[in-house]
CSV table of C-alpha atoms in Angstrom, one decimal:
chain,number,residue,atom,x,y,z
J,74,MET,CA,-29.1,51.5,93.0
J,75,MET,CA,-28.8,48.1,91.3
J,76,CYS,CA,-32.0,46.6,89.9
J,77,ARG,CA,-33.2,43.1,90.9
J,78,GLY,CA,-32.5,41.7,87.4
J,79,ALA,CA,-28.8,42.9,87.4
J,80,ARG,CA,-28.3,41.6,90.9
J,81,ALA,CA,-29.7,38.2,90.0
J,82,LEU,CA,-27.4,38.0,87.0
J,83,ILE,CA,-24.3,38.8,89.1
J,84,ILE,CA,-25.2,36.2,91.6
J,85,ALA,CA,-25.7,33.6,88.9
J,86,LEU,CA,-22.3,34.4,87.3
J,87,ALA,CA,-20.6,34.2,90.7
J,88,VAL,CA,-22.1,30.7,91.3
J,89,VAL,CA,-20.9,29.6,87.8
J,90,VAL,CA,-17.3,30.9,88.4
J,91,THR,CA,-17.2,29.4,91.9
J,92,ALA,CA,-18.3,26.0,90.5
J,93,GLY,CA,-15.7,26.2,87.7
J,94,LEU,CA,-12.9,27.0,90.2
J,95,ALA,CA,-14.0,24.2,92.4
J,96,GLY,CA,-14.0,21.8,89.4
J,97,CYS,CA,-10.4,22.9,88.4
J,98,ALA,CA,-9.2,22.4,92.0
J,99,GLU,CA,-10.8,19.0,92.2
J,100,THR,CA,-9.3,18.0,88.9
J,101,ALA,CA,-5.8,19.2,90.0
J,102,LEU,CA,-6.3,17.3,93.3
J,103,VAL,CA,-7.3,14.1,91.6
J,104,SER,CA,-4.3,14.4,89.2
J,105,HIS,CA,-1.9,15.0,92.1
J,106,ASN,CA,-3.3,12.1,94.2
J,107,ALA,CA,-3.0,9.8,91.2
J,108,LYS,CA,0.6,10.7,90.7
J,109,ARG,CA,1.3,10.3,94.4
J,110,LEU,CA,-0.4,6.9,94.5
J,111,LYS,CA,1.6,5.8,91.4
J,112,ALA,CA,4.8,6.9,93.1
J,113,LEU,CA,3.9,5.0,96.3
J,114,ALA,CA,2.9,1.9,94.3
J,115,THR,CA,6.1,2.1,92.3
J,116,GLY,CA,8.5,2.8,95.2
J,117,PRO,CA,12.2,2.3,95.0
J,118,ALA,CA,13.5,-0.1,92.4
J,119,PRO,CA,14.2,-3.6,93.7
J,120,VAL,CA,17.9,-4.2,94.5
J,121,GLY,CA,19.0,-7.3,92.5
J,122,ARG,CA,20.6,-10.1,94.3
J,123,TYR,CA,24.0,-11.6,93.4
J,124,LYS,CA,23.4,-14.8,91.4
J,125,VAL,CA,25.5,-17.2,89.4
J,126,GLY,CA,22.9,-20.0,89.0
J,127,SER,CA,22.9,-23.7,88.2
J,128,PRO,CA,23.4,-25.3,84.8
J,129,TYR,CA,20.3,-25.1,82.6
J,130,GLN,CA,19.1,-26.3,79.2
J,131,ILE,CA,17.4,-24.2,76.4
J,132,LYS,CA,16.5,-25.7,73.0
J,133,GLY,CA,18.7,-28.7,73.5
J,134,VAL,CA,21.8,-26.7,74.6
J,135,TRP,CA,23.2,-26.8,78.1
J,136,TYR,CA,24.6,-23.6,79.6
J,137,TYR,CA,26.9,-23.5,82.7
J,138,PRO,CA,26.9,-20.2,84.6
J,139,LYS,CA,30.2,-19.5,86.4
J,140,GLU,CA,32.5,-16.8,87.5
J,141,ASP,CA,35.1,-16.3,84.7
J,142,ILE,CA,37.4,-13.3,85.2
J,143,ASN,CA,39.2,-14.0,81.9
J,144,TYR,CA,36.0,-14.0,79.8
J,145,SER,CA,36.3,-12.3,76.4
J,146,GLU,CA,34.3,-13.3,73.3
J,147,THR,CA,33.5,-12.1,69.9
J,148,GLY,CA,30.1,-12.8,68.3
J,149,ILE,CA,26.7,-11.3,67.5
J,150,ALA,CA,24.8,-9.0,69.8
J,151,SER,CA,21.0,-8.5,69.7
J,152,TRP,CA,18.7,-6.2,71.8
J,153,TYR,CA,15.5,-6.6,73.7
J,154,GLY,CA,13.0,-4.1,75.1
J,155,PRO,CA,9.2,-3.6,74.8
J,156,ASN,CA,8.1,-7.2,75.5
J,157,PHE,CA,10.1,-7.3,78.7
J,158,HIS,CA,9.9,-3.7,79.9
J,159,GLY,CA,8.8,-3.5,83.6
J,160,LYS,CA,9.3,-7.2,84.2
J,161,LYS,CA,11.7,-8.8,86.6
J,162,THR,CA,15.2,-9.8,85.5
J,163,ALA,CA,16.8,-13.1,86.4
J,164,ASN,CA,18.4,-11.6,89.5
J,165,GLY,CA,15.3,-9.8,90.8
J,166,GLU,CA,15.7,-6.3,89.3
J,167,ILE,CA,13.0,-4.6,87.2
J,168,PHE,CA,14.0,-4.4,83.5
J,169,ASP,CA,13.9,-0.9,82.1
J,170,GLN,CA,14.5,-0.8,78.3
J,171,ASN,CA,15.6,2.9,78.7
J,172,GLU,CA,18.5,2.0,81.0
J,173,VAL,CA,21.8,0.6,79.8
J,174,SER,CA,21.9,-3.1,80.7
J,175,ALA,CA,22.5,-6.5,79.2
J,176,ALA,CA,21.5,-10.2,79.4
J,177,HIS,CA,24.2,-12.9,79.2
J,178,ARG,CA,23.8,-16.7,79.3
J,179,THR,CA,26.6,-17.5,81.8
J,180,LEU,CA,28.2,-14.5,83.5
J,181,PRO,CA,27.2,-13.8,87.1
J,182,MET,CA,24.6,-11.1,87.8
J,183,PRO,CA,25.5,-8.4,88.3
J,184,SER,CA,28.7,-8.2,86.2
J,185,VAL,CA,30.3,-5.4,84.4
J,186,VAL,CA,31.4,-5.9,80.7
J,187,GLN,CA,33.0,-3.8,78.0
J,188,VAL,CA,31.0,-4.1,74.8
J,189,THR,CA,32.5,-2.9,71.6
J,190,ASN,CA,30.7,-2.7,68.2
J,191,LEU,CA,33.5,-3.9,66.0
J,192,VAL,CA,31.9,-2.4,62.8
J,193,ASN,CA,31.7,1.3,64.0
J,194,GLY,CA,34.1,1.2,66.9
J,195,ARG,CA,31.7,2.4,69.5
J,196,SER,CA,32.4,1.0,73.0
J,197,MET,CA,30.9,1.3,76.4
J,198,VAL,CA,30.7,-0.3,79.9
J,199,ILE,CA,27.4,-2.2,80.5
J,200,ARG,CA,26.0,-4.0,83.5
J,201,VAL,CA,24.7,-7.5,83.1
J,202,ASN,CA,21.6,-8.2,85.2
J,203,ASP,CA,19.6,-10.8,83.2
J,204,ARG,CA,19.8,-14.2,81.5
J,205,GLY,CA,19.7,-14.5,77.7
J,206,PRO,CA,19.8,-14.4,74.7
J,207,PHE,CA,18.3,-17.7,73.9
J,208,ALA,CA,18.2,-17.4,70.2
J,209,HIS,CA,21.0,-19.5,68.5
J,210,GLY,CA,23.9,-17.4,67.2
J,211,ARG,CA,23.8,-14.5,69.7
J,212,ILE,CA,26.2,-14.0,72.6
J,213,ILE,CA,24.6,-11.0,74.4
J,214,ASP,CA,21.3,-9.2,74.5
J,215,LEU,CA,21.5,-5.5,75.2
J,216,SER,CA,18.7,-3.2,76.3
J,217,LYS,CA,17.1,-0.9,73.7
J,218,ARG,CA,19.0,2.1,75.1
J,219,ALA,CA,22.4,0.3,74.9
J,220,ALA,CA,21.7,-0.8,71.3
J,221,GLN,CA,20.8,2.8,70.4
J,222,LEU,CA,24.1,4.1,71.8
J,223,LEU,CA,26.2,1.4,70.2
J,224,GLY,CA,24.5,2.2,66.9
J,225,PHE,CA,22.7,-1.0,65.9
J,226,LYS,CA,19.1,-0.6,67.1
J,227,ARG,CA,17.8,-0.3,63.6
J,228,GLN,CA,19.8,-3.2,62.2
J,229,GLY,CA,18.9,-5.4,65.1
J,230,THR,CA,22.3,-7.1,65.5
J,231,ALA,CA,25.9,-6.1,65.6
J,232,ARG,CA,29.3,-7.8,65.5
J,233,VAL,CA,30.8,-7.2,69.0
J,234,ARG,CA,33.5,-8.1,71.4
J,235,VAL,CA,32.4,-8.6,75.0
J,236,THR,CA,35.0,-8.5,77.8
J,237,LEU,CA,34.4,-8.9,81.5
J,238,MET,CA,35.8,-6.1,83.7
J,239,ALA,CA,36.9,-8.2,86.7
J,240,THR,CA,37.6,-5.5,89.2
J,241,GLU,CA,34.4,-3.6,88.7
J,242,SER,CA,32.4,-6.9,88.7
J,243,ALA,CA,33.9,-7.9,92.0
J,244,ARG,CA,32.8,-4.5,93.5
J,245,LEU,CA,29.2,-5.0,92.2
J,246,LYS,CA,29.3,-8.5,93.7
J,247,ARG,CA,30.1,-7.1,97.1
J,248,LEU,CA,27.4,-4.5,96.9
J,249,ALA,CA,24.7,-6.9,95.7
J,250,LYS,CA,25.5,-9.3,98.5
J,251,ALA,CA,25.2,-6.4,101.0
J,252,GLY,CA,21.8,-5.5,99.6
J,253,ARG,CA,23.0,-2.2,98.2
J,254,PRO,CA,22.0,-0.8,94.8
J,255,SER,CA,24.5,-0.9,91.9
J,256,PRO,CA,26.2,2.4,91.1
J,257,LEU,CA,26.1,1.5,87.5
J,258,ARG,CA,22.3,1.3,87.4
J,259,ALA,CA,21.2,4.7,86.1
J,260,ALA,CA,18.6,5.9,83.6
J,261,THR,CA,20.4,7.2,80.6
J,262,GLY,CA,17.6,8.6,78.5
J,263,GLY,CA,19.0,12.1,78.5
J,264,GLY,CA,22.6,11.8,79.6
J,265,ALA,CA,25.4,13.4,77.7
J,266,TRP,CA,27.2,10.9,75.6
J,267,GLY,CA,30.4,12.0,74.0
J,268,PRO,CA,34.2,11.3,73.9
J,269,ALA,CA,35.6,10.0,77.0
J,270,PRO,CA,37.8,12.2,79.2
J,271,GLN,CA,41.5,11.4,78.9
J,272,SER,CA,41.5,9.8,82.4
J,273,SER,CA,38.9,7.2,81.6
J,274,PRO,CA,39.9,3.6,80.7
J,275,ARG,CA,40.9,3.1,77.1
J,276,LEU,CA,40.0,0.1,75.0
J,277,ALA,CA,42.9,-1.4,73.1
J,278,VAL,CA,41.6,-3.2,70.0
J,279,SER,CA,44.2,-4.4,67.6
J,280,ALA,CA,43.2,-5.4,64.1
J,281,ARG,CA,44.5,-8.6,62.6
J,282,GLY,CA,45.4,-9.2,59.0
J,283,LEU,CA,42.9,-11.4,57.2
J,284,LYS,CA,44.6,-14.5,55.9
J,285,PRO,CA,43.0,-17.1,53.7
J,286,LEU,CA,40.8,-19.5,55.7
J,287,SER,CA,42.0,-22.8,54.2
J,288,GLY,CA,45.1,-24.1,56.0
J,289,SER,CA,45.5,-21.0,58.1
J,290,VAL,CA,46.4,-21.0,61.8
J,291,ALA,CA,44.0,-18.9,63.9
J,292,LYS,CA,45.6,-16.5,66.4
J,293,PRO,CA,44.3,-16.3,70.0
J,294,PRO,CA,41.4,-13.8,70.5
J,295,THR,CA,42.4,-10.2,70.5
J,296,ALA,CA,43.0,-8.9,74.0
J,297,VAL,CA,41.2,-6.0,75.5
J,298,SER,CA,43.2,-4.1,78.0
J,299,VAL,CA,42.5,-1.5,80.6
J,300,PRO,CA,45.4,0.5,82.1
J,301,ALA,CA,46.4,-0.6,85.5
J,302,LYS,CA,45.9,2.9,87.0
J,303,LYS,CA,42.2,2.6,86.3
J,304,ALA,CA,41.8,-1.0,87.4
J,305,GLY,CA,41.1,0.2,90.9
J,306,ALA,CA,38.5,2.7,90.0
J,307,SER,CA,36.5,3.6,93.1
J,308,ILE,CA,32.8,3.3,93.7
J,309,VAL,CA,32.6,7.1,93.4
J,310,ASP,CA,34.1,6.8,89.9
J,311,MET,CA,31.6,4.1,89.0
J,312,THR,CA,28.7,6.2,90.3
J,313,ARG,CA,29.9,9.2,88.3
J,314,ALA,CA,30.2,7.1,85.2
J,315,ALA,CA,26.6,5.9,85.7
J,316,ARG,CA,25.2,9.4,86.0
J,317,GLN,CA,27.0,10.5,82.9
J,318,PRO,CA,28.1,7.4,81.0
J,319,GLN,CA,30.7,7.7,78.3
J,320,LEU,CA,30.5,6.2,74.8
J,321,ARG,CA,34.1,5.8,73.6
J,322,GLN,CA,35.2,5.6,70.0
J,323,THR,CA,37.7,3.0,69.1
J,324,PRO,CA,39.1,2.0,65.7
J,325,PRO,CA,36.6,0.0,63.6
J,326,ARG,CA,37.9,-3.3,62.4
J,327,LYS,CA,37.3,-5.7,59.6
J,328,THR,CA,35.7,-8.9,60.6
J,329,ARG,CA,34.7,-12.3,59.2
J,330,LEU,CA,31.7,-14.3,60.1
J,331,PHE,CA,31.7,-18.1,60.5
J,332,VAL,CA,29.5,-20.9,61.8
J,333,GLN,CA,31.5,-23.0,64.2
J,334,ALA,CA,30.1,-26.5,64.4
J,335,GLY,CA,32.6,-27.8,67.1
J,336,ALA,CA,36.0,-27.7,68.6
J,337,PHE,CA,38.2,-30.7,69.3
J,338,ALA,CA,41.4,-31.5,71.1
J,339,ASN,CA,42.0,-34.3,68.6
J,340,ALA,CA,42.7,-33.2,65.0
J,341,ALA,CA,41.4,-36.4,63.5
J,342,ASN,CA,38.0,-35.9,65.1
J,343,ALA,CA,37.8,-32.4,63.7
J,344,ASP,CA,38.6,-33.6,60.2
J,345,LYS,CA,35.9,-36.2,60.4
J,346,LEU,CA,33.3,-33.5,61.2
J,347,ARG,CA,34.8,-31.3,58.4
J,348,GLN,CA,34.0,-34.1,55.9
J,349,ARG,CA,30.5,-34.5,57.2
J,350,LEU,CA,29.7,-30.8,56.7
J,351,GLU,CA,31.2,-30.3,53.2
J,352,ALA,CA,27.6,-30.0,51.8
J,353,PHE,CA,27.0,-26.8,53.8
J,354,GLY,CA,29.7,-24.8,52.1
J,355,ARG,CA,33.4,-24.0,52.6
J,356,VAL,CA,34.5,-25.9,55.7
J,357,SER,CA,37.9,-25.8,57.3
J,358,VAL,CA,39.7,-26.9,60.4
J,359,SER,CA,41.2,-23.9,62.2
J,360,PRO,CA,43.8,-24.6,65.0
J,361,ALA,CA,43.9,-22.3,68.0
J,362,VAL,CA,45.5,-22.2,71.4
J,363,ILE,CA,43.0,-21.3,74.1
J,364,ASN,CA,44.1,-21.0,77.8
J,365,GLY,CA,47.2,-22.9,77.0
J,366,LYS,CA,45.4,-25.8,75.3
J,367,ARG,CA,45.4,-26.5,71.5
J,368,PHE,CA,42.0,-27.0,69.8
J,369,TYR,CA,40.9,-27.7,66.3
J,370,ARG,CA,37.8,-25.7,65.4
J,371,VAL,CA,35.5,-26.8,62.6
J,372,ARG,CA,34.1,-23.7,60.8
J,373,ILE,CA,31.9,-23.0,57.8
J,374,GLY,CA,32.7,-19.7,56.0
J,375,PRO,CA,33.4,-16.9,55.8
J,376,LEU,CA,29.8,-16.0,55.4
J,377,SER,CA,28.3,-12.9,53.7
J,378,GLY,CA,26.3,-11.6,56.7
J,379,VAL,CA,24.2,-12.4,59.8
J,380,GLY,CA,21.2,-13.4,57.7
J,381,THR,CA,23.2,-16.0,55.8
J,382,GLY,CA,24.9,-17.1,59.0
J,383,ASP,CA,21.6,-17.7,60.7
J,384,GLN,CA,20.4,-19.8,57.8
J,385,VAL,CA,23.5,-22.0,57.8
J,386,LEU,CA,23.5,-22.2,61.6
J,387,ALA,CA,19.9,-23.5,61.6
J,388,ARG,CA,20.8,-26.2,59.0
J,389,VAL,CA,23.9,-27.3,61.0
J,390,ILE,CA,21.8,-27.5,64.2
J,391,ASP,CA,19.1,-29.5,62.4
J,392,PHE,CA,21.9,-31.8,61.1
J,393,GLY,CA,22.6,-32.8,64.7
J,394,TYR,CA,24.9,-30.2,66.2
J,395,PRO,CA,22.8,-28.1,68.6
J,396,GLY,CA,26.0,-26.6,70.1
J,397,ALA,CA,27.0,-24.9,66.8
J,398,ARG,CA,27.3,-21.1,67.0
J,399,LEU,CA,28.1,-17.9,65.0
J,400,VAL,CA,31.6,-16.6,65.6
J,401,VAL,CA,33.3,-13.4,64.6
J,402,ASP,CA,36.9,-13.4,63.6
């Protein structure tokens, strides 16, 4: 027969265990409810609207957004992340630095571009859903994840070529206008990134010989081509690419960096500017045919790196040429 002392001890222990279990259950319930409330508050990601936008001015420079199916440009890319994470993009989406996306000054949103790091040859398809960059000397701002994958997060900048993918951009335009989410919007934090399958689009990048700057005639920008059989890639293909995006390796190429102060249809006007800028370094007038028209580009360089380029660019802007920019050739 159990004594009163032992019985009292057992009852006390039972009360303590029961209270402990209740506390654990309460903690688990609170944690579960907190997660549920967070999920309810977050909800589905906002679907961005299709937007081109009106002309706007930043730091004395006017930008003119437009649809440009022939857009292709070389220059300097930068990246952005923590300070904008969780905030709305220019077309109403929520920016996620861990997704692959980009900001561009003038392309419609959303658009699809092929971005190639010319130094290491890495290339990938990226969706444009924001405006920027607004620092002088940059042509595109990539998300932190995109910069990691293209191999320049640590450096902060990269020499790139950006080319609009017209067919894919047209599809995203239709989806956005219909209020449907983009198939190219996918978190890529843990995706498999490797060589592209043989059926995926291939980026054709041809390296040009480097001729002396003085008196040379610049060739038109290098074309980036996608085989016709993939130009009609379906939404299913695009969705599959979003879920498991591919980072493609293309041949790295040698590049030169310049500050371009202006471009003129009249050679005499270009030469006048060249003479005004002689104090900034080696200045030349470089002829080029762009969209069937002949222009005379006034350039300073080649320059040793992006840091030097930024310094020269700042001086040229202060000298009265806010439209000057860094260009990669």
